[in-house]
Coordinates of C-alpha atoms and ligand atoms in Angstrom, one line a residue:
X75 CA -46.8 12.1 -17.9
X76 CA -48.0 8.7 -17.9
X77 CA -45.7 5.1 -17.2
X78 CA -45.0 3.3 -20.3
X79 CA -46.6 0.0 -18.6
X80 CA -49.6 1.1 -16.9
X81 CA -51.7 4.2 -16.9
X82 CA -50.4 5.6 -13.1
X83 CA -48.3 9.0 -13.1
X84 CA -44.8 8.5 -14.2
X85 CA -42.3 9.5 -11.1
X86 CA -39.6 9.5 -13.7
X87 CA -38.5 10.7 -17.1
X88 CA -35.6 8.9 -18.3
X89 CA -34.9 11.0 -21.7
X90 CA -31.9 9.0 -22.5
X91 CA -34.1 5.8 -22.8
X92 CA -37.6 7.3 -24.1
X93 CA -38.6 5.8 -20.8
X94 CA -41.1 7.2 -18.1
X95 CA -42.1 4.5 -15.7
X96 CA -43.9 4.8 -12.2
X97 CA -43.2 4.3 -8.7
X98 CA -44.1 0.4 -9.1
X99 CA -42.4 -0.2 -12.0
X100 CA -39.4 2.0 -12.1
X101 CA -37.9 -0.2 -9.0
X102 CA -38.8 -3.5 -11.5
X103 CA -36.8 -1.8 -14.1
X104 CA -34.0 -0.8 -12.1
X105 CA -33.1 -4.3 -10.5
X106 CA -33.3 -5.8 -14.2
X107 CA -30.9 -3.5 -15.3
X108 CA -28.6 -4.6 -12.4
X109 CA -29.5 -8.5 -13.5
X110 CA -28.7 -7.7 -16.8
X111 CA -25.5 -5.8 -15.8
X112 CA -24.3 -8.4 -13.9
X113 CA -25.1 -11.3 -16.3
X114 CA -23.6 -9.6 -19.3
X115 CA -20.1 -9.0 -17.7
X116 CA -20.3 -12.3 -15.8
X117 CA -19.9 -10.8 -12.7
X118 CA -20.4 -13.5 -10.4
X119 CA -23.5 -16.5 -9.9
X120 CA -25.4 -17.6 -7.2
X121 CA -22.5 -20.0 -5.7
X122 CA -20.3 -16.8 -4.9
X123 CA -19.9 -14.8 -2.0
X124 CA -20.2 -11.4 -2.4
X125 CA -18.6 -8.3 -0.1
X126 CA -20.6 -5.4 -0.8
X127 CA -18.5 -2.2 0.0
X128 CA -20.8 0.2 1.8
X129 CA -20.2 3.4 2.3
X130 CA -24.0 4.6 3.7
X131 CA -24.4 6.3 0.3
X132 CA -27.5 6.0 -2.3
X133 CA -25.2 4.1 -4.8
X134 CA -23.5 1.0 -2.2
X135 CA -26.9 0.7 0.0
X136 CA -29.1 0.4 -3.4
X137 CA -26.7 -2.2 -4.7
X138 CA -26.7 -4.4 -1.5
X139 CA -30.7 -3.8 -1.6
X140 CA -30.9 -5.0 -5.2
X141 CA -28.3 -7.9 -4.8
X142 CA -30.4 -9.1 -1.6
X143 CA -33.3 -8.6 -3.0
X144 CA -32.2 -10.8 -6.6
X145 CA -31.1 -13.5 -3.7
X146 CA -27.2 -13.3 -4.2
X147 CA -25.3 -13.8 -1.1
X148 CA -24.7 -10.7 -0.2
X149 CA -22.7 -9.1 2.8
X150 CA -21.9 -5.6 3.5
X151 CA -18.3 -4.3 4.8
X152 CA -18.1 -0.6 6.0
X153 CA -14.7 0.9 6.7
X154 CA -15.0 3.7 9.5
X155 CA -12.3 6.3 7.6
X156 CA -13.1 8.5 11.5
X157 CA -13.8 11.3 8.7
X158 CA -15.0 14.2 11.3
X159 CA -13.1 12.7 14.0
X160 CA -12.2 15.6 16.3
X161 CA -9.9 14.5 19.3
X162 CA -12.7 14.5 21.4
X163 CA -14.4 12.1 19.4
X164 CA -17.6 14.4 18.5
X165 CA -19.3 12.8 15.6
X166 CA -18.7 13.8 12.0
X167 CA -19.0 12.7 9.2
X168 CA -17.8 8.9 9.0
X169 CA -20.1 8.5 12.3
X170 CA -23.1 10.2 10.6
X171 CA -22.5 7.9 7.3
X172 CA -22.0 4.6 9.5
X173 CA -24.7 5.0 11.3
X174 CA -26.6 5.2 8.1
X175 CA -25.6 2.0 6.9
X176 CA -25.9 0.5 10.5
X177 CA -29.1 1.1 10.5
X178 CA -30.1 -0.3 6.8
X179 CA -28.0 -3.5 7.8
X180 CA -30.2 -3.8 10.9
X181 CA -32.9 -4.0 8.5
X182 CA -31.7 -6.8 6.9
X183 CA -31.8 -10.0 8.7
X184 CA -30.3 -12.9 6.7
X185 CA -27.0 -10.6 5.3
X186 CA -23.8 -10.3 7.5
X187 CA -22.7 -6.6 8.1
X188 CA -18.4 -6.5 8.4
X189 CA -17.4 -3.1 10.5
X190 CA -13.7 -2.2 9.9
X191 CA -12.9 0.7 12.5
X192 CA -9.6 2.0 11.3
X193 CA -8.8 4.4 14.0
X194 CA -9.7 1.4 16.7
X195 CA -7.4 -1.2 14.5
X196 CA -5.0 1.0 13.5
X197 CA -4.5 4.1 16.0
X198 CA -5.4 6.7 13.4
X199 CA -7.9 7.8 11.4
X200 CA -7.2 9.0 7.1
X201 CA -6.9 12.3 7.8
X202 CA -4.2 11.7 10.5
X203 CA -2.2 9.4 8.2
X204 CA -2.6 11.7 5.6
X205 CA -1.7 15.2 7.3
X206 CA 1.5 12.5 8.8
X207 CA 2.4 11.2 5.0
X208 CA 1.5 14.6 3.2
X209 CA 3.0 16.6 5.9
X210 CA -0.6 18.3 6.4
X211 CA -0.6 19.6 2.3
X212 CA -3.3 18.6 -0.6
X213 CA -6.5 16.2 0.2
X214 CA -6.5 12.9 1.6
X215 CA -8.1 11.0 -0.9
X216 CA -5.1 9.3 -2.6
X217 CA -3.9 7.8 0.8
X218 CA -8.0 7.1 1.5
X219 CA -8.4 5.2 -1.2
X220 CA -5.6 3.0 -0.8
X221 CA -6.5 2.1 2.6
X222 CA -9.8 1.4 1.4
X223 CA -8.5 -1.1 -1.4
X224 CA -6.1 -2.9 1.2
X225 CA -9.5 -3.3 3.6
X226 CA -11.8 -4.1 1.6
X227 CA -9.1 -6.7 -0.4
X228 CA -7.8 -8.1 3.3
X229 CA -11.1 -8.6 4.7
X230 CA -12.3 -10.5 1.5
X231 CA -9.7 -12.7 1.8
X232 CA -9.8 -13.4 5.0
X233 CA -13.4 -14.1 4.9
X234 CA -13.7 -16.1 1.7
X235 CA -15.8 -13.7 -0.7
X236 CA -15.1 -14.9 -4.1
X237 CA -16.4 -10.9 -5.3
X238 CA -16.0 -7.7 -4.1
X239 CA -18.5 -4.8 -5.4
X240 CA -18.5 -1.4 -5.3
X241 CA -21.5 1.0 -6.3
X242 CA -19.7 3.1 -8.5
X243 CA -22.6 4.3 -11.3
X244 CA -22.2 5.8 -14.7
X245 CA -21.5 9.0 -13.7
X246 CA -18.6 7.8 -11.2
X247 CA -17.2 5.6 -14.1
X248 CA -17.4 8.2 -17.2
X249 CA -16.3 10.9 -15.1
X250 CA -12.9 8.9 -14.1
X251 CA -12.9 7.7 -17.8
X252 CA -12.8 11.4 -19.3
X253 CA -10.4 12.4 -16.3
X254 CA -7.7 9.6 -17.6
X255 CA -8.5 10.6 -21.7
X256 CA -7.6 14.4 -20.9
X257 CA -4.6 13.5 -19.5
X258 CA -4.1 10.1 -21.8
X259 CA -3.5 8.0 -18.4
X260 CA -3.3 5.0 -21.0
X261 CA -2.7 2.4 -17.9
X262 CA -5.4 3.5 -16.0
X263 CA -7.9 3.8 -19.0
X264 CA -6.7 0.3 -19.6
X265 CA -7.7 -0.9 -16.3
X266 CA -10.9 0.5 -15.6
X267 CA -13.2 -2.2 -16.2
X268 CA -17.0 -3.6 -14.8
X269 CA -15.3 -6.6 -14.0
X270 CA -11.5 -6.6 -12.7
X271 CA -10.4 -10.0 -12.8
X272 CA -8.5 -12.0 -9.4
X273 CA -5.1 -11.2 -10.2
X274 CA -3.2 -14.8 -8.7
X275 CA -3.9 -15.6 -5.4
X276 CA -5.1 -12.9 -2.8
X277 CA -7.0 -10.5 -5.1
X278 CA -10.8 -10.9 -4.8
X279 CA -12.6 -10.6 -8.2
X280 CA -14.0 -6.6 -8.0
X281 CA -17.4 -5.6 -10.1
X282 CA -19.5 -2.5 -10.5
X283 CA -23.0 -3.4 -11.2
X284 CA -24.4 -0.1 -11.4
X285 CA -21.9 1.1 -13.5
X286 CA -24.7 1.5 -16.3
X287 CA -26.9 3.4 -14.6
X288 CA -27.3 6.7 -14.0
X289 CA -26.5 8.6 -10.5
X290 CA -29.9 10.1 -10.8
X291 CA -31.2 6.5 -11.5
X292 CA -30.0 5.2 -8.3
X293 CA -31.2 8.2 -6.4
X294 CA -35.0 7.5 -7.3
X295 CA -33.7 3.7 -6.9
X296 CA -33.2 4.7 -2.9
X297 CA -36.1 7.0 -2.5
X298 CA -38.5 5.0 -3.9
X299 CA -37.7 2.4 -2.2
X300 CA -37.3 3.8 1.3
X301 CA -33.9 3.2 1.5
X302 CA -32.5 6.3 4.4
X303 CA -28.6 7.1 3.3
X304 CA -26.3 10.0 3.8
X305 CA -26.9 13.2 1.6
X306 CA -24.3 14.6 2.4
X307 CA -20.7 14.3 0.2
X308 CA -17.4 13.3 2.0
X309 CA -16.2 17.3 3.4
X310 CA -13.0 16.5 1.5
X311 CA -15.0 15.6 -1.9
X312 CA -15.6 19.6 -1.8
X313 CA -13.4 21.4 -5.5
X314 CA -12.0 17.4 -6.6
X315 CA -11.4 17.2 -10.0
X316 CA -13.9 14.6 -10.6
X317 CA -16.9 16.8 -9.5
X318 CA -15.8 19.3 -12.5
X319 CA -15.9 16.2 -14.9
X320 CA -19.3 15.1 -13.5
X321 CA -20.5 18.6 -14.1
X322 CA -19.0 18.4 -17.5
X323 CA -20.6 15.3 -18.7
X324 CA -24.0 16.7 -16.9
X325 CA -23.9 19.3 -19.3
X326 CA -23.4 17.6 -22.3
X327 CA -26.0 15.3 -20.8
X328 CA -28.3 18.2 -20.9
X329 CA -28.1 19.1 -24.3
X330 CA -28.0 15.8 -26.0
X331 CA -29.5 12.6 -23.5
X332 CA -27.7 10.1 -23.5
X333 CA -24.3 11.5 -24.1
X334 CA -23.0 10.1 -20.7
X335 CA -23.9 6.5 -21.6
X336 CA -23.0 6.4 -24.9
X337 CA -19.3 8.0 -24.2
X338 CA -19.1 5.1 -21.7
X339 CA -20.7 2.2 -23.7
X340 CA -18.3 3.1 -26.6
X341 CA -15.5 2.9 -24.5
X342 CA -16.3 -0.8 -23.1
X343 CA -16.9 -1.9 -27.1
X344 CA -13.5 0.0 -28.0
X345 CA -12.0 -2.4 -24.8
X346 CA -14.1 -5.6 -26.3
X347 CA -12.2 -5.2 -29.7
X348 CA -9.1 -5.2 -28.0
X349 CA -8.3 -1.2 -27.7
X350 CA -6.0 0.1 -25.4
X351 CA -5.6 -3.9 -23.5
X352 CA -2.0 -4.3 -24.4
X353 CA -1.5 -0.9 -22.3
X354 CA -3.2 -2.4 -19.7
X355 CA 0.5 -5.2 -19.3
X356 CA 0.4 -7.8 -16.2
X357 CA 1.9 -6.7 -13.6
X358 CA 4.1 -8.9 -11.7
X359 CA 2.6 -9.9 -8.2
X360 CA 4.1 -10.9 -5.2
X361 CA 2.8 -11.4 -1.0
X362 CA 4.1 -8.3 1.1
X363 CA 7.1 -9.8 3.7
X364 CA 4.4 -8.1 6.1
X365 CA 0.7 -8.5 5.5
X366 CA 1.2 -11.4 2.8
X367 CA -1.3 -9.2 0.3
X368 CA -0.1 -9.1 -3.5
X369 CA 1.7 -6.2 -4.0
X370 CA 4.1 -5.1 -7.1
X371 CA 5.9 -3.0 -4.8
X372 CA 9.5 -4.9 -3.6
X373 CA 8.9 -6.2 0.0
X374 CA 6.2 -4.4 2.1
X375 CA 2.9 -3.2 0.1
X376 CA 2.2 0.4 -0.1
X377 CA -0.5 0.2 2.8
X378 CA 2.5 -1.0 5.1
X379 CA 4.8 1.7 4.2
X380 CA 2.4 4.0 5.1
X381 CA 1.9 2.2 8.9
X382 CA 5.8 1.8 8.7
X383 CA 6.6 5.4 8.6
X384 CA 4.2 6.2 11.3
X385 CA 6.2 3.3 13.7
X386 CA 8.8 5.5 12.5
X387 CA 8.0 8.8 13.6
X388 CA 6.8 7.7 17.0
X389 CA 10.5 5.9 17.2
X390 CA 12.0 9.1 16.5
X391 CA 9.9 11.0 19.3
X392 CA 12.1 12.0 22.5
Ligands
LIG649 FE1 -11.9 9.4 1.0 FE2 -11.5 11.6 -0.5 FE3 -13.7 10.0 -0.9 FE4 -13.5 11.5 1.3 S1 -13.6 12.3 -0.8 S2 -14.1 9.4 1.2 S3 -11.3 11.4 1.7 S4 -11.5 9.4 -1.2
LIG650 ZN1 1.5 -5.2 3.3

């Protein structure tokens, strides 16, 4: 198969636009789609500051790549979760996936690169905090992706980014969308959004600029353009929910291109006209009495709590 724009051998076939482009011009193609992405949203301008939430992945090093390369200002933060973490501190796999994006911010002279170690700041790592909150039952992603938010919020306050993005793609996003429609999570379909707004002081604008393109898109994105990141999934991604949907919607994908993009595109013009916003209700914000973030939560913030109780149990040690 030939590229649409010149006569070299497509490297892709991308059924759900008609669209087979080579290995020059797939990469053009790709960063416009981000451009246009992030124009049509208005997701932020050249004056803004931009914290790019890495986790060593395809998706967050191809969107730092793209946003350097389209001459935003661009930083990267990665939070160390010390996933793999044995008590003799032999690598796993937060080690393996920092190292990745180590390496890809060395590459990268004029952009900052944030570390956020929580083991080192904090004294233990998610799965500790989870096992200590859980009492060692279910998988640690709900209390991971808290701390995560609170980071990645706290350090772009601190540090003055007007936007915070995350690479979630269009598989991520229609996989969490069809999640919250089977079980009519009318809140949460409410709120999920390209652009999040700054809620008051102390919230940092967040944006997904891939979240139009393709998982598989952002995969040739990365390999064609040399970009080394972690294969490997999270050990604790292994039976979640949202793999099932993604292999759902691949499916339907399969037999009818385009299926993905459309469920999600019709979704966003449902929002546009006003669907499901009412549901979506401000919530009432105020600073936690400890860590000043904005919290809905009377007095300390959720993160806090979970620090709180593990004051606590050390208290309560003979
Ligand atoms: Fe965190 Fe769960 Fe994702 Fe692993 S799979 S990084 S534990 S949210
Ligand atoms: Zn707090």
């Amino acid at each position: 198969m030939r590229c649409r724009k010149c006569d070299r051998q497509a490297v892709i076939n991308m059924r759900q636009h008609k669209l087979a482009l080579c290995e020059v011009h797939y990469p053009e193609w790709f960063i416009l789609q981000v451009q246009r992405t992030i124009e049509k949203y208005h997701m932020f301008g050249y004056d803004d500051r931009v914290l790019v939430a890495v986790s060593g992945g395809k998706d967050s090093l191809s969107l730092w790549d793209v946003l350097l390369r389209l001459g935003y200002q661009a930083d990267g933060l990665y939070i160390d979760l010390g996933i793999g973490r044995s008590d003799s501190g032999a690598a796993g796999y937060s080690a393996a996936s920092r190292e990745k994006a180590e390496r890809f911010a060395s590459q990268r002279s004029g952009a900052r690169f944030i570390v956020v170690d929580l083991w080192a700041e904090y004294g233990e790592t998610v799965p500790e905090v989870a096992k200590r909150v859980h009492r060692g039952r279910g998988r640690p992603c709900s209390v991971c992706g808290l701390i995560k938010r609170h980071v990645m919020n706290r350090v772009a306050r601190e540090d003055n980014y007007t936007v915070l993005a995350t690479g979630h793609n269009l598989d991520d996003e229609a996989a969490t969308l069809l999640g919250n429609l089977l079980h009519w999570q009318i809140g949460y379909i409410a709120r999920q959004a390209p652009v999040l707004l700054a809620s008051g002081d102390g919230f940092a604008r967040k944006v997904k600029p891939l979240c139009r393109l393709y998982e598989r898109e952002t995969a040739a994105y990365a390999l064609l353009s040399g970009i080394d990141y972690i294969y490997d999934e999270c050990p604790y991604a292994v039976g979640a929910t949202s793999l099932y949907h993604k292999e759902l919607l691949n499916r339907l994908e399969e037999e009818s291109p385009g299926a993905k993009l459309q469920f999600y595109l019709g979704f966003l013009r449902a929002r546009e006209t006003g669907l499901f916003c009412e549901q979506g209700g401000a919530v009432e914000l105020h600073p936690c009495i400890n860590c000043g973030q904005p919290t809905s939560a009377p007095g300390l913030c959720t993160f806090c709590r979970l620090w709180k109780s593990q004051k606590e149990s050390a208290d309560d040690r003979p």
